Amino acid sequence: MTSPAPAVPPSRNVGGDAGVTAAIDIGGTKIAGGLVRSDGSLAAAARRATPRGVDGDGVMAAVEEVVAELARDEAWARVRRCGIGSAGPVDASRGTVSPVNIGAWRDYPVLARTGAALAAHGARVPTVLVGDGPAMTAAEHWLGAARGHDNALCMVVSTGVGGGLVLNGRLHPGPTGNAGHIGHISVDVDGEPCVCGARGCVEAIASGTSIARWALAQGWQPDAGATAGADRSAAGVAVAARGGDPIALAAFDRAGRALAAAVAATATLVEVDLAVIGGGVAAAGETLFGPLRAHLSSYATLSFVQGLEVVPAALGTDAGVIGAAAAALELL
């Protein structure tokens, strides 16, 4: 990965014909790709399910299929760079990934393998790797809710909890591409163990999986008359909370409090003035944002963080692909 360019937003980081950026978004359920124009619009898109029950090269085969499909589009001739955003942990300094939700990849050389796939279709271009949290952050800073903010925290609250930082007007991925991984800040030092090995992490309290697990453990049921196929996920808990179910409301209050503590701690440490929150759990809207904002005032107490604003993410399902492209435009 090359040294960062001067501190300007990605949309102004290139002049003249910026060409097209190939972007790959790698997650536990899907691998998406796109050819992204310099204004952030998609010239082409491709998608594959993330393979299960295969080895590392079997997963890589899906990435190669996405690249091959993109290469059939006429815009491929204008590809000038490539960005990869991957579930983490990632190690951008070595070009490897070890995603918690892709067990077949441990220290997998995804940067080199993707570069080879690009070259096989005639695109020998510089390529950068970042975590999916920083990628989402790059997208929101470029075109979304963090646009125009020089210091912001962006978070994905979904099956897990991740995030990224914009500091002094630039994406700050850190040396390995994992900076801003707020899901593994401990907000309860005596809390339950997290999958990462620590205790009381934000992810262990506020992820969709954790919200649903806690609610069920407290006796919540989706619907007294529901069938076995009833929604027992965080989305189901959100529906119950909107209906006034006390356990469901408590589950989201608990999650909002954990998020508030982590957001306030981050703002106090690096002086961000905006927190953007996206992901599946954020789709609950005020069911999540209401308690989060209410608890934030108890944690963001110092004068320089009292104005901290919390807003929903603006970009939708293409945020991962757009973010991988935005990271490439800014970092290469």
mmCIF file of C-alpha atoms in Angstrom:
data_model
loop_
_atom_site.group_PDB
_atom_site.id
_atom_site.type_symbol
_atom_site.label_atom_id
_atom_site.label_comp_id
_atom_site.label_asym_id
_atom_site.label_seq_id
_atom_site.Cartn_x
_atom_site.Cartn_y
_atom_site.Cartn_z
ATOM 1 C CA MET A 1 0.000 0.000 0.000
ATOM 2 C CA THR A 2 1.408 3.355 -0.977
ATOM 3 C CA SER A 3 1.672 6.416 1.224
ATOM 4 C CA PRO A 4 -1.538 8.450 1.558
ATOM 5 C CA ALA A 5 -2.079 11.399 -0.775
ATOM 6 C CA PRO A 6 -2.552 14.940 0.537
ATOM 7 C CA ALA A 7 -5.521 15.524 2.813
ATOM 8 C CA VAL A 8 -8.389 16.062 0.391
ATOM 9 C CA PRO A 9 -11.651 14.157 0.014
ATOM 10 C CA PRO A 10 -11.616 11.200 -2.397
ATOM 11 C CA SER A 11 -13.930 12.962 -4.826
ATOM 12 C CA ARG A 12 -11.204 15.594 -5.331
ATOM 13 C CA ASN A 13 -8.229 13.286 -5.039
ATOM 14 C CA VAL A 14 -7.896 12.859 -8.796
ATOM 15 C CA GLY A 15 -8.148 15.186 -11.722
ATOM 16 C CA GLY A 16 -9.109 14.876 -15.364
ATOM 17 C CA ASP A 17 -10.120 11.377 -16.416
ATOM 18 C CA ALA A 18 -10.009 9.409 -13.166
ATOM 19 C CA GLY A 19 -10.993 6.265 -14.983
ATOM 20 C CA VAL A 20 -12.923 3.582 -13.141
ATOM 21 C CA THR A 21 -12.181 1.888 -9.818
ATOM 22 C CA ALA A 22 -12.711 -1.833 -9.452
ATOM 23 C CA ALA A 23 -14.088 -2.570 -5.989
ATOM 24 C CA ILE A 24 -14.507 -5.832 -4.093
ATOM 25 C CA ASP A 25 -16.546 -6.150 -0.895
ATOM 26 C CA ILE A 26 -15.927 -9.429 0.959
ATOM 27 C CA GLY A 27 -18.247 -10.539 3.735
ATOM 28 C CA GLY A 28 -19.403 -13.675 5.465
ATOM 29 C CA THR A 29 -22.553 -14.043 3.364
ATOM 30 C CA LYS A 30 -21.705 -12.420 0.051
ATOM 31 C CA ILE A 31 -18.863 -11.238 -2.144
ATOM 32 C CA ALA A 32 -19.835 -8.173 -4.148
ATOM 33 C CA GLY A 33 -17.954 -6.282 -6.799
ATOM 34 C CA GLY A 34 -18.428 -3.156 -8.831
ATOM 35 C CA LEU A 35 -16.893 -0.802 -11.335
ATOM 36 C CA VAL A 36 -17.229 2.592 -9.706
ATOM 37 C CA ARG A 37 -17.072 5.859 -11.616
ATOM 38 C CA SER A 38 -15.353 8.924 -10.175
ATOM 39 C CA ASP A 39 -18.729 10.336 -9.068
ATOM 40 C CA GLY A 40 -19.492 7.201 -7.031
ATOM 41 C CA SER A 41 -22.024 5.700 -9.433
ATOM 42 C CA LEU A 42 -21.793 2.057 -10.492
ATOM 43 C CA ALA A 43 -20.949 1.232 -14.092
ATOM 44 C CA ALA A 44 -21.295 -2.487 -13.396
ATOM 45 C CA ALA A 45 -21.957 -4.826 -10.468
ATOM 46 C CA ALA A 46 -21.532 -8.511 -9.694
ATOM 47 C CA ARG A 47 -22.300 -10.681 -6.694
ATOM 48 C CA ARG A 48 -21.729 -14.216 -5.438
ATOM 49 C CA ALA A 49 -22.644 -15.975 -2.216
ATOM 50 C CA THR A 50 -19.647 -16.569 0.037
ATOM 51 C CA PRO A 51 -18.944 -20.311 -0.317
ATOM 52 C CA ARG A 52 -19.309 -22.592 2.701
ATOM 53 C CA GLY A 53 -17.610 -25.904 3.307
ATOM 54 C CA VAL A 54 -14.677 -25.146 1.008
ATOM 55 C CA ASP A 55 -11.006 -24.365 1.529
ATOM 56 C CA GLY A 56 -9.421 -20.943 1.150
ATOM 57 C CA ASP A 57 -8.979 -21.246 -2.589
ATOM 58 C CA GLY A 58 -12.617 -22.273 -2.866
ATOM 59 C CA VAL A 59 -13.644 -18.956 -1.344
ATOM 60 C CA MET A 60 -11.186 -17.147 -3.593
ATOM 61 C CA ALA A 61 -12.829 -18.775 -6.596
ATOM 62 C CA ALA A 62 -15.961 -16.731 -5.874
ATOM 63 C CA VAL A 63 -13.880 -13.528 -5.827
ATOM 64 C CA GLU A 64 -12.355 -14.541 -9.158
ATOM 65 C CA GLU A 65 -15.837 -15.132 -10.596
ATOM 66 C CA VAL A 66 -16.861 -11.630 -9.537
ATOM 67 C CA VAL A 67 -13.749 -10.165 -11.187
ATOM 68 C CA ALA A 68 -14.388 -12.178 -14.367
ATOM 69 C CA GLU A 69 -17.977 -10.928 -14.578
ATOM 70 C CA LEU A 70 -16.888 -7.319 -14.119
ATOM 71 C CA ALA A 71 -14.221 -7.777 -16.783
ATOM 72 C CA ARG A 72 -16.919 -8.503 -19.354
ATOM 73 C CA ASP A 73 -18.310 -4.984 -19.000
ATOM 74 C CA GLU A 74 -17.141 -2.332 -21.442
ATOM 75 C CA ALA A 75 -16.101 -0.084 -18.527
ATOM 76 C CA TRP A 76 -13.386 -2.596 -17.579
ATOM 77 C CA ALA A 77 -11.013 -0.996 -20.121
ATOM 78 C CA ARG A 78 -10.969 2.140 -17.955
ATOM 79 C CA VAL A 79 -10.056 0.463 -14.645
ATOM 80 C CA ARG A 80 -7.176 2.388 -13.055
ATOM 81 C CA ARG A 81 -7.101 1.007 -9.498
ATOM 82 C CA CYS A 82 -8.773 -1.527 -7.218
ATOM 83 C CA GLY A 83 -10.014 -1.396 -3.639
ATOM 84 C CA ILE A 84 -10.782 -4.427 -1.480
ATOM 85 C CA GLY A 85 -12.877 -4.105 1.665
ATOM 86 C CA SER A 86 -12.970 -7.289 3.724
ATOM 87 C CA ALA A 87 -14.466 -8.572 6.916
ATOM 88 C CA GLY A 88 -11.705 -8.671 9.470
ATOM 89 C CA PRO A 89 -9.316 -8.877 11.012
ATOM 90 C CA VAL A 90 -7.307 -7.763 8.007
ATOM 91 C CA ASP A 91 -3.596 -7.008 7.770
ATOM 92 C CA ALA A 92 -3.182 -4.391 5.076
ATOM 93 C CA SER A 93 0.566 -4.263 5.683
ATOM 94 C CA ARG A 94 0.860 -7.904 4.566
ATOM 95 C CA GLY A 95 -2.150 -8.068 2.275
ATOM 96 C CA THR A 96 -3.771 -10.861 4.267
ATOM 97 C CA VAL A 97 -7.154 -11.451 5.887
ATOM 98 C CA SER A 98 -8.431 -13.719 8.663
ATOM 99 C CA PRO A 99 -12.172 -12.941 8.816
ATOM 100 C CA VAL A 100 -13.972 -14.238 11.885
ATOM 101 C CA ASN A 101 -16.918 -15.180 9.671
ATOM 102 C CA ILE A 102 -14.913 -16.876 6.886
ATOM 103 C CA GLY A 103 -13.201 -19.771 8.629
ATOM 104 C CA ALA A 104 -11.404 -20.982 5.507
ATOM 105 C CA TRP A 105 -9.344 -17.801 5.343
ATOM 106 C CA ARG A 106 -6.583 -17.494 7.912
ATOM 107 C CA ASP A 107 -3.715 -15.195 6.898
ATOM 108 C CA TYR A 108 -5.034 -15.618 3.364
ATOM 109 C CA PRO A 109 -3.118 -13.521 0.766
ATOM 110 C CA VAL A 110 -6.211 -11.894 -0.693
ATOM 111 C CA LEU A 111 -4.393 -8.800 -1.956
ATOM 112 C CA ALA A 112 -1.944 -10.771 -4.096
ATOM 113 C CA ARG A 113 -4.583 -13.231 -5.288
ATOM 114 C CA THR A 114 -6.995 -10.470 -6.280
ATOM 115 C CA GLY A 115 -4.195 -8.630 -8.047
ATOM 116 C CA ALA A 116 -3.476 -11.779 -10.041
ATOM 117 C CA ALA A 117 -7.159 -12.119 -10.940
ATOM 118 C CA LEU A 118 -7.242 -8.534 -12.173
ATOM 119 C CA ALA A 119 -4.072 -9.029 -14.198
ATOM 120 C CA ALA A 120 -5.495 -12.189 -15.778
ATOM 121 C CA HIS A 121 -8.128 -9.950 -17.348
ATOM 122 C CA GLY A 122 -5.667 -7.280 -18.444
ATOM 123 C CA ALA A 123 -5.968 -4.898 -15.460
ATOM 124 C CA ARG A 124 -2.512 -4.615 -13.905
ATOM 125 C CA VAL A 125 -3.413 -1.842 -11.487
ATOM 126 C CA PRO A 126 -2.481 -0.785 -7.944
ATOM 127 C CA THR A 127 -4.698 -2.405 -5.322
ATOM 128 C CA VAL A 128 -5.377 -1.560 -1.681
ATOM 129 C CA LEU A 129 -6.882 -3.614 1.161
ATOM 130 C CA VAL A 130 -8.867 -2.222 4.113
ATOM 131 C CA GLY A 131 -11.272 -3.631 6.665
ATOM 132 C CA ASP A 132 -14.994 -3.436 5.961
ATOM 133 C CA GLY A 133 -15.438 -0.853 8.741
ATOM 134 C CA PRO A 134 -12.973 1.618 7.220
ATOM 135 C CA ALA A 135 -14.471 0.899 3.794
ATOM 136 C CA MET A 136 -17.953 1.825 5.022
ATOM 137 C CA THR A 137 -16.417 4.908 6.624
ATOM 138 C CA ALA A 138 -14.772 5.939 3.347
ATOM 139 C CA ALA A 139 -18.139 5.603 1.594
ATOM 140 C CA GLU A 140 -20.052 7.666 4.139
ATOM 141 C CA HIS A 141 -17.338 10.336 4.137
ATOM 142 C CA TRP A 142 -17.328 10.536 0.348
ATOM 143 C CA LEU A 143 -21.022 10.445 -0.444
ATOM 144 C CA GLY A 144 -22.997 9.821 2.736
ATOM 145 C CA ALA A 145 -23.830 11.105 6.186
ATOM 146 C CA ALA A 146 -20.233 12.042 7.097
ATOM 147 C CA ARG A 147 -19.664 14.138 3.994
ATOM 148 C CA GLY A 148 -18.214 17.520 4.922
ATOM 149 C CA HIS A 149 -17.065 16.363 8.368
ATOM 150 C CA ASP A 150 -13.332 16.318 9.051
ATOM 151 C CA ASN A 151 -13.550 14.126 12.157
ATOM 152 C CA ALA A 152 -16.090 11.322 12.307
ATOM 153 C CA LEU A 153 -16.670 7.805 13.546
ATOM 154 C CA CYS A 154 -18.664 5.478 11.320
ATOM 155 C CA MET A 155 -20.033 2.179 12.601
ATOM 156 C CA VAL A 156 -21.656 -0.957 11.240
ATOM 157 C CA VAL A 157 -23.954 -2.614 13.776
ATOM 158 C CA SER A 158 -25.048 -5.933 12.351
ATOM 159 C CA THR A 159 -24.120 -9.558 13.046
ATOM 160 C CA GLY A 160 -20.954 -8.007 14.442
ATOM 161 C CA VAL A 161 -19.970 -4.428 15.264
ATOM 162 C CA GLY A 162 -17.230 -2.690 13.298
ATOM 163 C CA GLY A 163 -16.195 0.821 12.481
ATOM 164 C CA GLY A 164 -13.726 3.271 11.049
ATOM 165 C CA LEU A 165 -12.429 6.782 11.550
ATOM 166 C CA VAL A 166 -12.061 9.975 9.565
ATOM 167 C CA LEU A 167 -9.473 12.240 11.204
ATOM 168 C CA ASN A 168 -8.400 15.645 9.922
ATOM 169 C CA GLY A 169 -10.398 15.122 6.748
ATOM 170 C CA ARG A 170 -8.879 11.781 5.819
ATOM 171 C CA LEU A 171 -9.723 8.148 6.236
ATOM 172 C CA HIS A 172 -7.562 6.720 9.028
ATOM 173 C CA PRO A 173 -7.313 2.938 8.476
ATOM 174 C CA GLY A 174 -4.206 2.523 10.641
ATOM 175 C CA PRO A 175 -1.103 0.459 9.817
ATOM 176 C CA THR A 176 -3.005 -2.815 9.384
ATOM 177 C CA GLY A 177 -6.337 -1.424 8.145
ATOM 178 C CA ASN A 178 -8.252 -2.054 11.384
ATOM 179 C CA ALA A 179 -8.305 1.363 13.095
ATOM 180 C CA GLY A 180 -11.710 2.247 14.485
ATOM 181 C CA HIS A 181 -12.722 -1.339 15.279
ATOM 182 C CA ILE A 182 -15.062 -0.104 17.984
ATOM 183 C CA GLY A 183 -16.883 -3.408 18.389
ATOM 184 C CA HIS A 184 -14.037 -4.696 20.517
ATOM 185 C CA ILE A 185 -13.810 -1.832 22.954
ATOM 186 C CA SER A 186 -14.784 -3.176 26.374
ATOM 187 C CA VAL A 187 -17.665 -1.276 27.960
ATOM 188 C CA ASP A 188 -18.248 -3.774 30.785
ATOM 189 C CA VAL A 189 -15.010 -4.937 32.411
ATOM 190 C CA ASP A 190 -16.806 -7.748 34.242
ATOM 191 C CA GLY A 191 -19.011 -8.631 31.280
ATOM 192 C CA GLU A 192 -19.429 -11.895 29.457
ATOM 193 C CA PRO A 193 -16.638 -13.214 27.239
ATOM 194 C CA CYS A 194 -16.534 -11.988 23.652
ATOM 195 C CA VAL A 195 -15.576 -14.130 20.671
ATOM 196 C CA CYS A 196 -12.394 -12.048 20.385
ATOM 197 C CA GLY A 197 -11.214 -13.312 23.799
ATOM 198 C CA ALA A 198 -11.840 -10.131 25.786
ATOM 199 C CA ARG A 199 -14.770 -9.383 28.089
ATOM 200 C CA GLY A 200 -17.671 -6.984 27.866
ATOM 201 C CA CYS A 201 -17.049 -5.861 24.289
ATOM 202 C CA VAL A 202 -19.581 -3.664 22.506
ATOM 203 C CA GLU A 203 -20.145 -6.479 20.015
ATOM 204 C CA ALA A 204 -21.025 -8.903 22.820
ATOM 205 C CA ILE A 205 -23.837 -6.555 23.893
ATOM 206 C CA ALA A 206 -25.012 -4.542 20.886
ATOM 207 C CA SER A 207 -24.662 -6.790 17.841
ATOM 208 C CA GLY A 208 -27.844 -8.179 16.369
ATOM 209 C CA THR A 209 -26.904 -11.657 17.507
ATOM 210 C CA SER A 210 -26.262 -10.451 21.051
ATOM 211 C CA ILE A 211 -29.485 -8.451 21.256
ATOM 212 C CA ALA A 212 -31.539 -11.480 20.232
ATOM 213 C CA ARG A 213 -29.624 -13.863 22.506
ATOM 214 C CA TRP A 214 -30.045 -11.624 25.549
ATOM 215 C CA ALA A 215 -33.748 -11.064 24.905
ATOM 216 C CA LEU A 216 -34.404 -14.781 24.529
ATOM 217 C CA ALA A 217 -32.441 -15.512 27.717
ATOM 218 C CA GLN A 218 -34.652 -13.023 29.563
ATOM 219 C CA GLY A 219 -37.780 -14.875 28.445
ATOM 220 C CA TRP A 220 -38.769 -12.912 25.357
ATOM 221 C CA GLN A 221 -40.790 -14.807 22.753
ATOM 222 C CA PRO A 222 -41.479 -13.427 19.263
ATOM 223 C CA ASP A 223 -45.234 -13.799 19.499
ATOM 224 C CA ALA A 224 -47.424 -15.733 21.886
ATOM 225 C CA GLY A 225 -49.303 -17.158 18.918
ATOM 226 C CA ALA A 226 -46.394 -17.386 16.509
ATOM 227 C CA THR A 227 -45.275 -20.505 14.734
ATOM 228 C CA ALA A 228 -41.843 -22.093 14.997
ATOM 229 C CA GLY A 229 -40.834 -19.973 12.020
ATOM 230 C CA ALA A 230 -41.302 -16.707 13.902
ATOM 231 C CA ASP A 231 -38.522 -14.133 13.704
ATOM 232 C CA ARG A 232 -36.268 -14.691 16.706
ATOM 233 C CA SER A 233 -33.572 -12.331 15.395
ATOM 234 C CA ALA A 234 -32.785 -8.754 16.419
ATOM 235 C CA ALA A 235 -35.246 -7.612 13.756
ATOM 236 C CA GLY A 236 -37.943 -9.590 15.567
ATOM 237 C CA VAL A 237 -36.892 -8.043 18.865
ATOM 238 C CA ALA A 238 -37.178 -4.599 17.244
ATOM 239 C CA VAL A 239 -40.727 -5.347 16.096
ATOM 240 C CA ALA A 240 -41.636 -6.420 19.633
ATOM 241 C CA ALA A 241 -40.001 -3.307 21.094
ATOM 242 C CA ARG A 242 -42.062 -1.082 18.820
ATOM 243 C CA GLY A 243 -45.098 -2.920 20.152
ATOM 244 C CA GLY A 244 -44.098 -2.108 23.725
ATOM 245 C CA ASP A 245 -42.704 -5.488 24.840
ATOM 246 C CA PRO A 246 -40.712 -4.674 28.026
ATOM 247 C CA ILE A 247 -37.978 -7.294 27.467
ATOM 248 C CA ALA A 248 -37.468 -6.209 23.866
ATOM 249 C CA LEU A 249 -37.299 -2.564 24.939
ATOM 250 C CA ALA A 250 -34.749 -3.482 27.606
ATOM 251 C CA ALA A 251 -32.641 -5.363 25.041
ATOM 252 C CA PHE A 252 -32.399 -2.298 22.817
ATOM 253 C CA ASP A 253 -31.846 0.010 25.778
ATOM 254 C CA ARG A 254 -28.919 -2.209 26.851
ATOM 255 C CA ALA A 255 -27.489 -2.163 23.314
ATOM 256 C CA GLY A 256 -27.947 1.595 23.012
ATOM 257 C CA ARG A 257 -26.169 2.161 26.303
ATOM 258 C CA ALA A 258 -23.178 0.046 25.211
ATOM 259 C CA LEU A 259 -22.966 1.906 21.914
ATOM 260 C CA ALA A 260 -23.246 5.256 23.683
ATOM 261 C CA ALA A 261 -20.386 4.414 26.029
ATOM 262 C CA ALA A 262 -18.152 3.343 23.145
ATOM 263 C CA VAL A 263 -19.032 6.312 20.948
ATOM 264 C CA ALA A 264 -18.379 8.741 23.802
ATOM 265 C CA ALA A 265 -15.052 7.066 24.625
ATOM 266 C CA THR A 266 -13.959 7.335 20.998
ATOM 267 C CA ALA A 267 -15.016 10.971 20.757
ATOM 268 C CA THR A 268 -13.183 11.795 23.975
ATOM 269 C CA LEU A 269 -10.029 10.111 22.706
ATOM 270 C CA VAL A 270 -9.797 11.575 19.196
ATOM 271 C CA GLU A 271 -12.372 14.405 19.166
ATOM 272 C CA VAL A 272 -14.799 13.279 16.504
ATOM 273 C CA ASP A 273 -17.941 15.399 16.298
ATOM 274 C CA LEU A 274 -20.127 12.942 14.404
ATOM 275 C CA ALA A 275 -21.011 9.264 14.758
ATOM 276 C CA VAL A 276 -22.651 7.604 11.759
ATOM 277 C CA ILE A 277 -24.320 4.268 12.446
ATOM 278 C CA GLY A 278 -25.395 1.796 9.777
ATOM 279 C CA GLY A 279 -25.934 -1.930 9.441
ATOM 280 C CA GLY A 280 -28.910 -4.197 9.941
ATOM 281 C CA VAL A 281 -29.491 -3.320 13.597
ATOM 282 C CA ALA A 282 -29.522 0.399 12.759
ATOM 283 C CA ALA A 283 -32.539 -0.355 10.542
ATOM 284 C CA ALA A 284 -34.515 -0.491 13.813
ATOM 285 C CA GLY A 285 -34.449 3.318 13.682
ATOM 286 C CA GLU A 286 -35.518 5.139 16.839
ATOM 287 C CA THR A 287 -35.834 1.817 18.657
ATOM 288 C CA LEU A 288 -32.026 1.871 18.693
ATOM 289 C CA PHE A 289 -31.205 5.551 18.199
ATOM 290 C CA GLY A 290 -33.558 6.739 20.929
ATOM 291 C CA PRO A 291 -31.837 4.958 23.825
ATOM 292 C CA LEU A 292 -28.407 5.503 22.277
ATOM 293 C CA ARG A 293 -28.862 9.274 22.216
ATOM 294 C CA ALA A 294 -30.470 9.282 25.659
ATOM 295 C CA HIS A 295 -27.535 7.428 27.213
ATOM 296 C CA LEU A 296 -24.935 9.428 25.285
ATOM 297 C CA SER A 297 -25.468 12.459 27.493
ATOM 298 C CA SER A 298 -24.375 10.352 30.495
ATOM 299 C CA TYR A 299 -21.051 9.454 28.857
ATOM 300 C CA ALA A 300 -20.165 12.391 26.604
ATOM 301 C CA THR A 301 -19.866 14.834 29.489
ATOM 302 C CA LEU A 302 -16.733 16.868 28.763
ATOM 303 C CA SER A 303 -17.254 20.198 27.053
ATOM 304 C CA PHE A 304 -15.528 19.229 23.816
ATOM 305 C CA VAL A 305 -17.763 16.193 23.193
ATOM 306 C CA GLN A 306 -21.126 17.480 24.421
ATOM 307 C CA GLY A 307 -22.075 18.496 20.876
ATOM 308 C CA LEU A 308 -21.440 15.014 19.485
ATOM 309 C CA GLU A 309 -24.102 14.143 16.916
ATOM 310 C CA VAL A 310 -25.335 10.608 16.144
ATOM 311 C CA VAL A 311 -26.993 10.012 12.774
ATOM 312 C CA PRO A 312 -27.996 7.010 10.643
ATOM 313 C CA ALA A 313 -25.849 6.001 7.693
ATOM 314 C CA ALA A 314 -27.058 7.389 4.367
ATOM 315 C CA LEU A 315 -25.835 4.734 1.958
ATOM 316 C CA GLY A 316 -27.591 1.434 1.421
ATOM 317 C CA THR A 317 -26.668 -2.003 0.154
ATOM 318 C CA ASP A 318 -23.894 -0.764 -2.150
ATOM 319 C CA ALA A 319 -21.993 0.944 0.686
ATOM 320 C CA GLY A 320 -19.364 -1.817 0.902
ATOM 321 C CA VAL A 321 -18.512 -1.639 -2.790
ATOM 322 C CA ILE A 322 -18.598 2.166 -2.884
ATOM 323 C CA GLY A 323 -16.442 2.208 0.254
ATOM 324 C CA ALA A 324 -13.807 -0.107 -1.220
ATOM 325 C CA ALA A 325 -13.612 2.226 -4.209
ATOM 326 C CA ALA A 326 -13.478 5.343 -2.014
ATOM 327 C CA ALA A 327 -10.617 3.829 0.004
ATOM 328 C CA ALA A 328 -8.701 3.094 -3.189
ATOM 329 C CA LEU A 329 -9.244 6.622 -4.519
ATOM 330 C CA GLU A 330 -7.999 8.115 -1.260
ATOM 331 C CA LEU A 331 -5.143 5.799 -0.317
ATOM 332 C CA LEU A 332 -3.585 5.012 -3.680
#
